[in-house]
Amino acid sequence: GAGVSQSPSNKVTEKGKDVELRCDPISGHTALYWYRQSLGQGLEFLIYFQGNSAPDKSGLPSDRFSAERTGGSVSTLTIQRTQQEDSAVYLCASSLEAGKGTVNEQFFGPGTRLTVL
Amino acid sequence: RKEVEQDPGPFNVPEGATVAFNCTYSNSASQSFFWYRQDCRKEPKLLMSVYSSGNEDGRFTAQLNRASQYISLLIRDSKLSDSATYLCVVRSISGGYNKLIFGAGTRLAVHP
């Protein structure tokens, strides 16, 4: 079946512009995660959506970053007034979450490579 | 201190070698542990879960030491196709949220 998809695959923008990154999770997956990966670095957690619960926004680096998940499916990560340090690959992942203590694999999308000039 | 720490490598080994990666985590309440593999410019993919009793999947063996908060991955008979970055991943529940914390990864390069 279809995996996690993300768009665009590449985005080049000018400093100060706003960007929107989209994630389509695997159908039926209730949990959705956004991560950021800078060149040669590990994954930095940004935000987590689980069903209808309030999202865990603890990883968002500044108030320029926000995310929404509409209808429990598609998610959009918005970065306002982009800065050069925002340049990174933004990865989305989804998983089935059946509750605490359940081990669930996260399936990642191919990522959006953001370059801020 | 990072919540999950790994030796970044790179580990350069010949085909057929045995190589071991180590990982430590700081949150003693962590509940689940995984190794993910990430190929160059690709997304991470689950390699294997890590169980308290240790587990094996073909040439790969994962072990967990909860007392020392230490996880390991052993790769036997390395293949060229094993070249990748191996991410140690720890799952914790914090504030009612499940969260996966990724290490920065250990890079493996297998050469002929």
Short mmCIF file of C-alpha atoms in Angstrom, two decimals:
data_model
loop_
_atom_site.label_atom_id
_atom_site.label_comp_id
_atom_site.label_asym_id
_atom_site.label_seq_id
_atom_site.Cartn_x
_atom_site.Cartn_y
_atom_site.Cartn_z
CA GLY A 1 0.00 0.00 0.00
CA ALA A 2 0.95 3.66 -0.15
CA GLY A 3 3.50 4.90 2.30
CA VAL A 4 3.92 8.32 3.86
CA SER A 5 4.19 11.02 1.23
CA GLN A 6 5.54 14.53 1.58
CA SER A 7 5.50 17.55 -0.66
CA PRO A 8 7.32 19.34 -2.02
CA SER A 9 10.41 17.13 -2.16
CA ASN A 10 12.62 20.21 -2.44
CA LYS A 11 11.92 23.81 -1.54
CA VAL A 12 14.23 26.75 -2.05
CA THR A 13 13.10 30.01 -0.53
CA GLU A 14 14.44 33.41 0.38
CA LYS A 15 15.10 34.47 3.93
CA GLY A 16 12.00 36.04 5.44
CA LYS A 17 9.48 34.16 3.32
CA ASP A 18 6.91 31.74 4.74
CA VAL A 19 6.85 28.09 3.66
CA GLU A 20 4.34 25.27 4.03
CA LEU A 21 5.34 21.63 4.03
CA ARG A 22 2.77 18.89 3.60
CA CYS A 23 2.58 15.35 4.92
CA ASP A 24 0.13 12.61 3.94
CA PRO A 25 0.38 9.80 6.50
CA ILE A 26 -0.43 6.16 5.91
CA SER A 27 -4.19 5.71 5.92
CA GLY A 28 -5.44 4.67 9.34
CA HIS A 29 -2.35 5.77 11.24
CA THR A 30 -3.47 7.86 14.20
CA ALA A 31 -0.08 9.25 15.16
CA LEU A 32 1.89 11.72 13.07
CA TYR A 33 5.30 13.18 13.83
CA TRP A 34 7.42 15.93 12.35
CA TYR A 35 11.21 15.86 12.65
CA ARG A 36 14.02 18.00 11.34
CA GLN A 37 17.41 16.68 10.26
CA SER A 38 20.26 19.04 9.53
CA LEU A 39 23.20 17.89 7.41
CA GLY A 40 25.10 15.13 9.19
CA GLN A 41 22.94 15.41 12.29
CA GLY A 42 20.39 13.21 14.00
CA LEU A 43 16.64 13.67 13.94
CA GLU A 44 15.28 16.56 15.98
CA PHE A 45 11.72 16.03 17.20
CA LEU A 46 9.40 18.94 16.37
CA ILE A 47 5.77 18.03 17.00
CA TYR A 48 3.53 14.99 17.51
CA PHE A 49 -0.18 14.52 16.80
CA GLN A 50 -2.11 11.63 18.28
CA GLY A 51 -5.76 11.23 17.33
CA ASN A 52 -7.89 14.03 18.71
CA SER A 53 -5.56 14.78 21.61
CA ALA A 54 -3.77 18.10 21.96
CA PRO A 55 -0.48 17.89 20.04
CA ASP A 56 2.88 17.71 21.76
CA LYS A 57 4.56 20.89 20.53
CA SER A 58 7.52 20.68 22.88
CA GLY A 59 10.05 20.31 20.07
CA LEU A 60 9.13 23.37 18.02
CA PRO A 61 12.25 25.58 18.07
CA SER A 62 10.47 28.94 17.95
CA ASP A 63 7.08 30.54 17.51
CA ARG A 64 7.81 30.86 13.80
CA PHE A 65 7.04 27.13 13.55
CA SER A 66 3.51 25.78 13.66
CA ALA A 67 1.71 22.69 12.46
CA GLU A 68 -1.83 21.55 11.89
CA ARG A 69 -3.41 18.22 11.27
CA THR A 70 -6.80 18.47 9.62
CA GLY A 71 -9.36 15.72 9.96
CA GLY A 72 -6.86 13.46 11.66
CA SER A 73 -5.05 12.87 8.39
CA VAL A 74 -3.00 15.37 6.37
CA SER A 75 -0.63 17.64 8.24
CA THR A 76 0.96 20.93 7.30
CA LEU A 77 4.11 22.33 8.90
CA THR A 78 4.41 26.09 8.46
CA ILE A 79 7.57 28.08 8.98
CA GLN A 80 7.11 31.83 9.03
CA ARG A 81 9.82 34.38 8.24
CA THR A 82 12.32 31.66 7.36
CA GLN A 83 15.93 31.98 8.46
CA GLN A 84 19.03 30.36 6.99
CA GLU A 85 19.35 28.11 10.04
CA ASP A 86 15.95 26.61 9.13
CA SER A 87 17.63 24.87 6.18
CA ALA A 88 17.29 21.13 6.76
CA VAL A 89 15.38 18.06 5.70
CA TYR A 90 11.95 17.99 7.30
CA LEU A 91 10.75 14.42 7.84
CA CYS A 92 7.23 13.29 8.63
CA ALA A 93 6.42 9.90 10.13
CA SER A 94 3.22 8.12 11.02
CA SER A 95 2.37 5.10 13.13
CA LEU A 96 -0.49 3.14 14.58
CA GLU A 97 -0.79 4.06 18.24
CA ALA A 98 -2.82 1.61 20.24
CA GLY A 99 -1.92 3.01 23.61
CA LYS A 100 0.82 3.10 26.19
CA GLY A 101 3.22 0.22 26.21
CA THR A 102 2.52 -0.76 22.62
CA VAL A 103 5.52 -0.95 20.35
CA ASN A 104 4.68 0.67 17.04
CA GLU A 105 6.99 1.23 14.13
CA GLN A 106 7.21 4.72 12.72
CA PHE A 107 7.10 4.90 8.94
CA PHE A 108 8.88 7.88 7.47
CA GLY A 109 8.17 9.89 4.38
CA PRO A 110 10.99 10.82 1.99
CA GLY A 111 11.28 14.28 3.50
CA THR A 112 11.25 17.83 2.20
CA ARG A 113 14.67 19.39 1.68
CA LEU A 114 14.34 23.06 2.60
CA THR A 115 17.01 25.54 1.56
CA VAL A 116 16.76 29.10 2.80
CA LEU A 117 18.96 31.49 0.84
CA ARG B 1 23.80 15.88 27.94
CA LYS B 2 21.84 14.40 25.02
CA GLU B 3 19.08 11.98 25.91
CA VAL B 4 20.44 9.35 23.50
CA GLU B 5 24.15 9.26 22.75
CA GLN B 6 26.01 7.32 20.09
CA ASP B 7 29.55 7.20 18.78
CA PRO B 8 29.23 9.03 15.44
CA GLY B 9 31.93 6.95 13.76
CA PRO B 10 32.57 6.45 10.94
CA PHE B 11 33.35 2.80 11.34
CA ASN B 12 35.30 1.66 8.29
CA VAL B 13 35.39 -2.14 8.11
CA PRO B 14 36.18 -4.73 5.44
CA GLU B 15 33.56 -7.10 4.12
CA GLY B 16 33.08 -10.04 6.44
CA ALA B 17 34.05 -8.15 9.58
CA THR B 18 32.05 -8.08 12.78
CA VAL B 19 31.22 -4.60 14.05
CA ALA B 20 29.46 -3.41 17.20
CA PHE B 21 27.71 -0.13 17.89
CA ASN B 22 26.90 1.18 21.33
CA CYS B 23 24.31 3.59 22.57
CA THR B 24 23.47 5.04 25.98
CA TYR B 25 20.28 6.74 27.09
CA SER B 26 19.66 9.00 30.04
CA ASN B 27 15.95 8.55 30.82
CA SER B 28 15.59 5.53 33.09
CA ALA B 29 11.82 5.56 32.44
CA SER B 30 12.37 4.74 28.78
CA GLN B 31 10.19 1.89 27.73
CA SER B 32 11.07 0.66 24.27
CA PHE B 33 14.20 0.61 22.19
CA PHE B 34 14.93 0.31 18.51
CA TRP B 35 17.61 0.46 15.89
CA TYR B 36 16.75 2.31 12.69
CA ARG B 37 18.85 2.37 9.56
CA GLN B 38 19.23 5.43 7.36
CA ASP B 39 20.84 5.25 3.95
CA CYS B 40 22.47 8.35 2.52
CA ARG B 41 19.84 11.00 1.63
CA LYS B 42 17.03 8.57 2.44
CA GLU B 43 14.51 8.35 5.25
CA PRO B 44 15.13 6.20 8.35
CA LYS B 45 13.64 2.70 8.38
CA LEU B 46 13.17 0.34 11.28
CA LEU B 47 15.92 -2.26 11.44
CA MET B 48 14.87 -4.07 14.59
CA SER B 49 13.37 -3.64 18.01
CA VAL B 50 15.53 -4.32 21.05
CA TYR B 51 14.19 -6.61 23.76
CA SER B 52 15.46 -7.05 27.30
CA SER B 53 16.41 -10.64 26.65
CA GLY B 54 18.38 -9.70 23.56
CA ASN B 55 17.26 -10.61 20.07
CA GLU B 56 18.73 -11.68 16.80
CA ASP B 57 17.65 -11.19 13.20
CA GLY B 58 19.99 -12.96 10.83
CA ARG B 59 23.39 -11.30 11.03
CA PHE B 60 22.12 -8.62 13.42
CA THR B 61 22.00 -8.98 17.21
CA ALA B 62 20.60 -6.33 19.52
CA GLN B 63 21.06 -6.22 23.28
CA LEU B 64 19.71 -4.05 26.06
CA ASN B 65 21.13 -3.48 29.52
CA ARG B 66 18.52 -1.54 31.51
CA ALA B 67 20.69 -1.26 34.60
CA SER B 68 23.45 0.46 32.64
CA GLN B 69 21.00 2.16 30.26
CA TYR B 70 22.97 0.79 27.37
CA ILE B 71 21.94 -0.64 23.99
CA SER B 72 24.11 -2.40 21.45
CA LEU B 73 23.90 -3.62 17.87
CA LEU B 74 26.23 -6.30 16.55
CA ILE B 75 26.57 -6.94 12.82
CA ARG B 76 28.31 -10.14 11.79
CA ASP B 77 29.76 -10.94 8.37
CA SER B 78 29.38 -7.34 7.16
CA LYS B 79 28.19 -6.79 3.60
CA LEU B 80 28.77 -3.79 1.37
CA SER B 81 25.03 -3.19 1.53
CA ASP B 82 25.24 -2.70 5.29
CA SER B 83 26.90 0.68 4.69
CA ALA B 84 24.52 3.21 6.24
CA THR B 85 23.94 5.26 9.37
CA TYR B 86 22.50 3.31 12.30
CA LEU B 87 20.23 5.28 14.61
CA CYS B 88 19.64 4.26 18.20
CA VAL B 89 16.07 5.13 19.18
CA VAL B 90 14.45 5.25 22.59
CA ARG B 91 10.74 5.53 23.28
CA SER B 92 9.57 7.33 26.38
CA ILE B 93 6.29 8.56 27.74
CA SER B 94 6.57 12.12 28.96
CA GLY B 95 3.65 14.27 30.01
CA GLY B 96 1.25 11.70 28.63
CA TYR B 97 2.86 11.75 25.21
CA ASN B 98 4.70 8.91 23.51
CA LYS B 99 7.91 10.17 22.03
CA LEU B 100 10.74 8.58 20.08
CA ILE B 101 14.13 10.12 20.79
CA PHE B 102 16.71 9.50 18.08
CA GLY B 103 20.43 9.38 18.56
CA ALA B 104 22.58 11.24 16.04
CA GLY B 105 23.57 7.94 14.44
CA THR B 106 26.69 5.89 13.87
CA ARG B 107 27.99 5.77 10.32
CA LEU B 108 29.19 2.44 8.95
CA ALA B 109 31.20 2.09 5.77
CA VAL B 110 31.93 -1.47 4.59
CA HIS B 111 34.65 -1.71 1.97
CA PRO B 112 35.68 -4.59 -0.33
#
